[in-house]
Amino acid sequence: VAWGHGVNRFRPLGMTRVMSSRASLGALWDATQADADYQWPWTRSVRTGSQWSSSIDLSLALGQDPARESAMELRRQAVSNFVRVPLLFERFAGMALGTCASDFWATFTVVPLRALVGLVHFARSVGTHPGVDSYRKGVLGKRKESPVVLEDESTRDHEQALRVATLGVDTAHLTLFLLSTAVLFMFDVSRIYHAIRGQSVIKLYVVVNVVELFDKMLSSFGVDVLEGLGASICSFVDLAWRHSSRSRLSPLFRQLLAEFAIATVYVVLHAVMLLSWVVTLNVAVNSQNNMLLTLLVSNNFVELKGSALKSLRVHNLFQVACGDGVERFQLSMFLLVMLVYTHGDRRLLLVWLLIYIVEVVIDWTKHSFVVKFNRISCGAYSTFLITLCKDFSERGRYIARSLGGSGASKRLGFVTIPLAAVVTRMTLKAFLHLPVPLCLAAIVALLVAKVALDSVLRAL
């Protein structure tokens, strides 16, 4: 009864009939059906609230809420950045690859020709240059010429000093290249190959990782060493061209010798590292056991894990992009060296094509997720490309930075001399077996290709 009274406060119709002691069974059934069809007040309120909430969700889904519309716009922009990053990165990587190729080919074509022309001009100017100080005394003393003549002779004197400085930088470049190549010829590649092949897979995997790590560290160190050496050469030439006293030239000359010795040690060590890297990769490709090759390919996924999940700023992303571009060029040169050394093995070409495709896919994935996780706009890659193009267009203005490569390649972290020494060591024997006309034709073709590549890169 108490329960009935409690219900009657909410439901005065159906439950009164149910609780009646004189109700028949049919009446009880009818009352139960009526209760089932009855809509309770709180049920009506819940249904009304649900309909009201659905209408709000519909309005929000239509973009009528500014906060949610802004959040959805950010998500759409993140997806757009994620999709556009591979294309923008490939544009930058193509420019980086072209820059590295241009500076690398310059070691075999432009730098020797420029050094030869500079040597001819230097031989003509020796004994005829009076020096700036004696020139000023002659102008102030006996000869009285017009300011126009003074300006012309001063400009000519500056051009001669510039040629001598360029000759000094190119001579240092070629000397380091020849010294490192001579040291590499002391190593027997066949013995190194069989010594590495006899090691276990785990040891070879560790060796490859150590060589990759030291390659990046030595490249960063080499950029500073070679730029410092180029600046010292230009300063010494400037003071010597002005007939400075020995007290001023002696300290700078000793500093120049010390920096040249450090640069020689660096270039030799870096070249030996790259040579061991090439031989180890050759062992991995030619081995019957594919475990080492699998480990080398999986190393790219380790790189993906180490880069994609890190917190990176824009300048850190620029360094990562530069490193990826240089790595692609080195892989291409390693493939060329191994093809020449193995006389064009088709299996080698297929394996390296697989490695290169994996490298490209990993780079796309890595940069896309780095941009996504760090909320960096994909327009940063356009800024990277503009910066690299600006460095490439201004590389002829700074003589000191041309030692070991231009300023553009050094911004990428690429030094041309060690890799050029390795390529020369691995391919010179096959090159010398060619007929002399064919060798000359190859050099001319390389020079034409270098000029054409520079023209294309300047047009970009």
XYZ file of C-alpha atoms in Angstrom:
460
model
C 0.000 0.000 0.000
C 2.776 2.347 0.846
C 4.381 1.610 -2.506
C 1.068 2.195 -4.201
C 0.599 5.510 -2.481
C 4.137 6.505 -3.528
C 3.428 5.662 -7.115
C 0.029 7.346 -7.034
C 1.724 10.625 -6.458
C 3.196 10.306 -9.945
C 0.704 8.062 -11.701
C -2.948 8.441 -10.578
C -4.577 6.373 -13.362
C -3.111 2.939 -14.078
C -1.624 1.990 -10.737
C -4.875 2.680 -8.856
C -6.549 -0.029 -10.897
C -3.640 -2.439 -10.395
C -3.641 -2.078 -6.601
C -7.358 -2.609 -6.304
C -8.196 -5.865 -4.459
C -11.371 -6.486 -6.543
C -9.657 -6.242 -9.970
C -9.951 -9.301 -12.165
C -7.101 -10.951 -14.044
C -8.193 -9.378 -17.312
C -8.295 -5.997 -15.725
C -4.795 -6.602 -14.355
C -3.558 -7.471 -17.870
C -5.156 -4.383 -19.326
C -3.563 -2.219 -16.654
C -0.147 -3.733 -17.352
C -0.470 -2.951 -21.059
C -1.560 0.553 -20.210
C 1.513 0.961 -17.985
C 3.749 -0.217 -20.800
C 2.287 2.315 -23.204
C 2.356 5.103 -20.652
C 5.141 7.676 -20.898
C 6.448 8.615 -17.502
C 7.202 12.302 -16.899
C 10.949 11.766 -16.408
C 11.035 9.606 -19.538
C 9.434 12.387 -21.495
C 11.979 14.866 -20.147
C 14.925 12.600 -21.061
C 13.648 12.109 -24.594
C 13.093 15.787 -24.977
C 16.642 16.463 -23.716
C 18.058 13.898 -26.142
C 16.311 15.533 -29.049
C 17.581 18.920 -27.900
C 21.167 17.551 -27.620
C 20.933 16.011 -31.104
C 19.951 19.348 -32.562
C 22.978 20.972 -30.894
C 25.297 18.252 -32.201
C 23.894 18.774 -35.666
C 24.556 22.496 -35.468
C 28.086 21.880 -34.226
C 28.691 19.360 -36.987
C 27.609 21.966 -39.525
C 30.406 24.250 -38.268
C 28.281 26.721 -36.340
C 30.618 26.542 -33.316
C 33.697 28.762 -33.868
C 35.918 26.851 -31.427
C 35.261 23.473 -33.003
C 35.550 24.927 -36.488
C 38.999 26.282 -35.627
C 40.081 22.895 -34.251
C 38.877 21.106 -37.376
C 40.760 23.599 -39.546
C 43.955 22.841 -37.648
C 43.465 19.119 -38.210
C 42.878 19.626 -41.911
C 46.026 21.747 -42.103
C 48.024 19.029 -40.304
C 46.844 16.430 -42.818
C 47.708 18.772 -45.703
C 51.217 19.322 -44.294
C 51.683 15.581 -43.847
C 50.802 14.898 -47.486
C 52.792 17.792 -48.988
C 56.023 17.209 -47.063
C 57.425 14.395 -49.328
C 57.102 16.532 -52.469
C 58.655 19.611 -50.862
C 61.424 17.546 -49.328
C 62.215 15.956 -52.694
C 62.652 19.424 -54.207
C 65.160 20.305 -51.509
C 66.879 16.916 -51.717
C 67.209 17.301 -55.500
C 68.871 20.696 -55.075
C 71.163 19.280 -52.380
C 72.059 16.333 -54.594
C 72.866 18.658 -57.498
C 74.986 20.923 -55.294
C 77.013 18.000 -53.965
C 77.496 16.619 -57.487
C 78.604 20.007 -58.828
C 81.222 20.540 -56.126
C 82.363 16.928 -56.313
C 82.922 17.059 -60.072
C 84.726 20.388 -59.656
C 87.560 18.533 -57.901
C 88.325 16.684 -61.149
C 87.539 19.433 -63.681
C 87.251 23.070 -62.601
C 89.769 23.161 -59.745
C 92.742 21.789 -61.790
C 91.962 24.070 -64.728
C 91.567 27.094 -62.470
C 94.829 26.270 -60.688
C 96.624 25.954 -64.031
C 95.295 29.314 -65.256
C 96.171 30.931 -61.924
C 99.689 29.518 -62.114
C 100.156 31.069 -65.563
C 98.972 34.470 -64.334
C 101.193 34.205 -61.269
C 104.243 33.412 -63.406
C 103.561 36.486 -65.522
C 103.140 38.754 -62.499
C 106.305 37.607 -60.665
C 109.046 40.241 -60.973
C 106.759 42.862 -62.429
C 104.671 43.672 -59.382
C 106.236 46.557 -57.408
C 104.017 46.117 -54.377
C 101.445 48.479 -53.050
C 103.872 50.343 -50.816
C 106.433 51.046 -53.542
C 103.619 51.911 -55.885
C 102.353 54.528 -53.479
C 105.858 55.974 -53.092
C 106.218 56.273 -56.844
C 102.891 58.043 -57.128
C 103.605 60.433 -54.287
C 107.230 61.048 -55.365
C 108.232 61.344 -58.978
C 105.154 60.365 -60.987
C 102.034 62.443 -60.861
C 99.200 60.777 -62.655
C 95.490 61.352 -62.766
C 93.171 59.763 -60.157
C 91.616 57.680 -62.932
C 94.953 55.981 -63.666
C 95.504 55.469 -59.929
C 92.131 53.825 -59.571
C 92.717 51.575 -62.597
C 96.103 50.384 -61.338
C 94.733 49.813 -57.848
C 91.909 47.716 -59.289
C 94.375 45.734 -61.377
C 96.549 45.154 -58.341
C 93.529 43.908 -56.373
C 92.624 41.494 -59.181
C 96.151 40.094 -59.203
C 96.065 39.543 -55.447
C 92.707 37.831 -55.846
C 94.154 35.487 -58.483
C 97.078 34.606 -56.229
C 94.734 33.896 -53.307
C 92.581 31.688 -55.539
C 95.704 29.871 -56.703
C 96.745 29.274 -53.091
C 93.348 27.852 -52.127
C 93.170 25.625 -55.226
C 96.735 24.411 -54.648
C 95.909 23.462 -51.061
C 92.750 21.697 -52.277
C 94.629 19.624 -54.857
C 97.498 18.904 -52.450
C 95.143 17.512 -49.815
C 93.372 15.488 -52.487
C 96.607 13.986 -53.835
C 97.991 13.235 -50.364
C 94.839 11.440 -49.222
C 94.671 9.476 -52.496
C 98.315 8.428 -52.116
C 97.646 7.198 -48.591
C 94.626 5.176 -49.755
C 96.755 3.469 -52.411
C 98.839 2.038 -49.575
C 95.854 -0.108 -48.528
C 95.123 -3.361 -50.342
C 91.369 -3.383 -50.961
C 91.274 -7.139 -51.584
C 92.828 -7.914 -48.208
C 90.472 -5.509 -46.495
C 87.532 -7.161 -48.265
C 88.456 -10.690 -47.158
C 89.320 -9.526 -43.640
C 85.904 -7.903 -43.283
C 84.152 -10.868 -44.891
C 85.610 -13.226 -42.289
C 84.017 -11.320 -39.416
C 80.658 -12.113 -37.883
C 77.494 -10.325 -38.917
C 77.103 -8.505 -35.620
C 80.633 -7.125 -35.823
C 80.042 -5.862 -39.335
C 76.780 -4.236 -38.287
C 78.596 -2.448 -35.450
C 81.365 -1.372 -37.836
C 78.864 0.136 -40.277
C 77.102 2.075 -37.514
C 80.404 3.348 -36.127
C 81.563 4.426 -39.601
C 78.288 6.292 -40.250
C 78.573 8.067 -36.906
C 82.203 9.075 -37.442
C 81.427 10.184 -41.003
C 78.961 12.768 -39.712
C 81.287 13.889 -36.934
C 84.303 14.183 -39.233
C 82.273 16.068 -41.834
C 81.263 18.663 -39.262
C 84.858 18.961 -38.038
C 86.257 19.090 -41.566
C 84.083 22.026 -42.592
C 85.579 24.133 -39.788
C 89.148 22.968 -40.441
C 89.092 23.629 -44.183
C 87.381 27.012 -43.864
C 89.970 28.060 -41.283
C 92.772 26.898 -43.573
C 91.303 28.807 -46.523
C 91.015 31.985 -44.470
C 94.640 31.661 -43.314
C 95.821 31.196 -46.909
C 93.973 34.331 -48.039
C 95.348 36.372 -45.122
C 98.899 35.207 -45.783
C 98.636 35.980 -49.506
C 97.237 39.426 -48.768
C 100.075 40.305 -46.400
C 102.733 38.836 -48.689
C 101.317 40.668 -51.693
C 101.617 43.947 -49.823
C 105.313 43.263 -49.060
C 104.767 43.103 -45.336
C 107.661 42.546 -42.977
C 108.845 39.093 -41.926
C 107.827 39.755 -38.332
C 104.218 39.852 -39.457
C 104.459 36.970 -41.947
C 106.306 34.459 -39.740
C 103.530 33.869 -37.126
C 100.899 33.596 -39.831
C 103.066 31.188 -41.820
C 103.544 28.935 -38.782
C 99.806 29.008 -38.151
C 99.236 28.148 -41.803
C 101.526 25.123 -41.586
C 99.842 23.888 -38.407
C 96.375 24.192 -39.932
C 97.531 22.434 -43.085
C 98.902 19.543 -41.006
C 95.593 19.241 -39.122
C 93.669 19.345 -42.393
C 95.893 16.604 -43.838
C 95.293 14.324 -40.862
C 91.571 14.970 -41.044
C 91.289 14.282 -44.777
C 93.272 11.038 -44.501
C 91.189 9.756 -41.565
C 87.913 10.647 -43.261
C 89.006 9.008 -46.514
C 89.995 5.794 -44.685
C 86.600 5.772 -42.953
C 84.771 6.106 -46.254
C 86.920 3.396 -47.847
C 86.092 0.955 -45.053
C 82.428 1.880 -45.431
C 82.462 1.100 -49.159
C 84.216 -2.221 -48.659
C 81.828 -3.232 -45.867
C 78.802 -2.450 -48.011
C 80.367 -4.448 -50.833
C 80.720 -7.413 -48.471
C 77.087 -7.044 -47.422
C 75.855 -7.021 -51.006
C 78.015 -9.916 -52.254
C 77.502 -12.116 -49.218
C 75.460 -15.295 -49.629
C 73.879 -14.676 -46.244
C 71.366 -11.838 -46.510
C 71.337 -11.232 -42.772
C 73.832 -8.361 -42.941
C 71.942 -6.714 -45.770
C 68.738 -7.047 -43.754
C 70.403 -5.441 -40.763
C 71.657 -2.562 -42.922
C 68.173 -1.967 -44.300
C 66.644 -2.174 -40.821
C 69.147 0.440 -39.676
C 67.072 2.972 -41.616
C 64.086 2.159 -39.427
C 66.231 2.754 -36.351
C 67.048 6.160 -37.804
C 63.330 6.740 -38.291
C 62.673 5.938 -34.650
C 65.482 8.215 -33.482
C 64.404 11.236 -35.559
C 60.634 11.101 -35.884
C 59.965 10.868 -32.148
C 62.323 13.687 -31.145
C 61.408 17.275 -30.406
C 63.015 19.281 -33.216
C 63.075 22.958 -34.054
C 63.202 24.368 -37.559
C 66.995 24.723 -37.662
C 67.370 21.135 -36.393
C 65.022 19.979 -39.141
C 67.210 21.824 -41.660
C 70.266 19.914 -40.468
C 68.378 16.610 -40.717
C 67.261 17.440 -44.265
C 70.810 18.399 -45.277
C 72.164 15.149 -43.860
C 69.598 13.122 -45.798
C 70.519 14.871 -49.049
C 74.244 14.223 -48.528
C 73.555 10.592 -47.617
C 71.719 10.051 -50.891
C 74.645 11.452 -52.881
C 77.120 9.266 -51.004
C 74.989 6.189 -51.671
C 74.950 7.071 -55.372
C 78.732 7.463 -55.470
C 79.228 4.206 -53.550
C 77.066 2.457 -56.127
C 79.132 3.941 -58.971
C 82.389 2.885 -57.319
C 81.209 -0.672 -56.679
C 79.839 -1.037 -60.208
C 83.188 -0.003 -61.690
C 85.145 -2.173 -59.259
C 83.000 -5.263 -59.919
C 82.768 -4.617 -63.701
C 79.031 -3.913 -63.741
C 77.431 -6.646 -61.643
C 73.673 -6.678 -62.343
C 72.800 -8.154 -58.950
C 74.645 -5.303 -57.296
C 72.551 -2.791 -59.193
C 69.293 -4.449 -58.118
C 70.320 -4.617 -54.471
C 71.388 -0.990 -54.403
C 68.158 0.014 -56.094
C 66.294 -1.690 -53.252
C 68.432 0.085 -50.661
C 67.866 3.441 -52.341
C 64.088 2.940 -52.512
C 63.998 2.039 -48.818
C 66.062 5.143 -48.064
C 63.634 7.377 -49.964
C 60.543 5.889 -48.283
C 62.127 6.221 -44.841
C 63.017 9.862 -45.536
C 59.449 10.635 -46.586
C 57.984 8.985 -43.499
C 60.516 10.559 -41.155
C 60.039 14.120 -42.353
C 56.248 13.804 -42.513
C 55.991 12.671 -38.902
C 58.604 15.168 -37.690
C 56.486 17.961 -39.181
C 53.334 16.463 -37.669
C 54.643 15.868 -34.138
C 56.479 19.212 -33.867
C 53.717 21.237 -35.598
C 56.072 22.712 -38.199
C 54.669 24.186 -41.373
C 55.618 22.447 -44.605
C 56.619 25.877 -45.933
C 59.856 25.462 -43.969
C 61.199 23.271 -46.776
C 60.664 26.099 -49.238
C 62.727 28.319 -46.936
C 65.429 25.642 -46.847
C 65.459 25.534 -50.634
C 65.736 29.318 -50.921
C 68.636 29.353 -48.456
C 70.503 26.666 -50.373
C 69.885 28.382 -53.723
C 71.188 31.650 -52.307
C 74.362 29.949 -51.096
C 74.812 28.301 -54.483
C 74.457 31.601 -56.343
C 76.984 33.334 -54.034
C 79.602 30.598 -53.923
C 81.996 32.487 -56.232
C 82.256 35.501 -53.937
C 84.144 33.859 -51.096
C 87.492 32.325 -52.053
C 88.302 30.996 -48.603
C 85.158 28.852 -48.544
C 86.037 27.117 -51.826
C 88.603 24.865 -50.134
C 87.001 21.434 -49.850
C 83.823 22.582 -51.581
C 81.722 25.694 -51.899
C 79.766 27.374 -49.129
C 76.590 25.663 -50.316
C 78.005 22.148 -49.973
C 79.566 22.986 -46.616
C 76.220 24.220 -45.353
C 74.937 20.769 -46.258
C 77.810 19.229 -44.288
C 79.531 17.728 -47.320
C 83.303 17.821 -47.862
C 84.402 16.772 -51.337
C 88.059 15.818 -50.829
C 87.717 12.529 -48.831
C 85.007 11.115 -51.106
C 86.951 12.190 -54.208
C 90.012 10.355 -52.882
C 87.984 7.166 -52.310
C 86.447 7.313 -55.797
C 89.874 7.853 -57.351
C 91.362 4.950 -55.392
C 88.623 2.542 -56.465
C 88.259 3.585 -60.121
C 91.689 4.799 -61.265
C 92.903 1.347 -62.263
C 89.895 0.744 -64.494
C 90.166 4.273 -65.900
C 93.824 3.838 -66.879
C 93.028 0.675 -68.830
C 90.933 2.728 -71.235
C 92.466 4.132 -74.444
C 93.869 7.649 -74.206
C 91.267 9.220 -76.552
C 88.495 7.642 -74.530
C 89.986 8.967 -71.276
C 90.171 12.478 -72.727
C 86.602 12.161 -74.003
C 85.444 11.101 -70.524
C 87.136 14.117 -68.914
C 85.590 16.489 -71.465
C 82.176 14.882 -70.993
C 82.515 15.280 -67.230
C 83.410 18.950 -67.648
C 80.450 19.544 -69.969
C 78.125 17.738 -67.561
C 79.400 19.899 -64.715
C 78.792 23.125 -66.642
C 75.330 21.953 -67.703
C 74.453 21.018 -64.122
C 75.545 24.436 -62.860
C 73.392 26.101 -65.506
C 70.350 24.054 -64.482
C 70.873 24.763 -60.789
C 71.258 28.494 -61.420
C 68.044 28.458 -63.465
C 66.231 26.920 -60.505
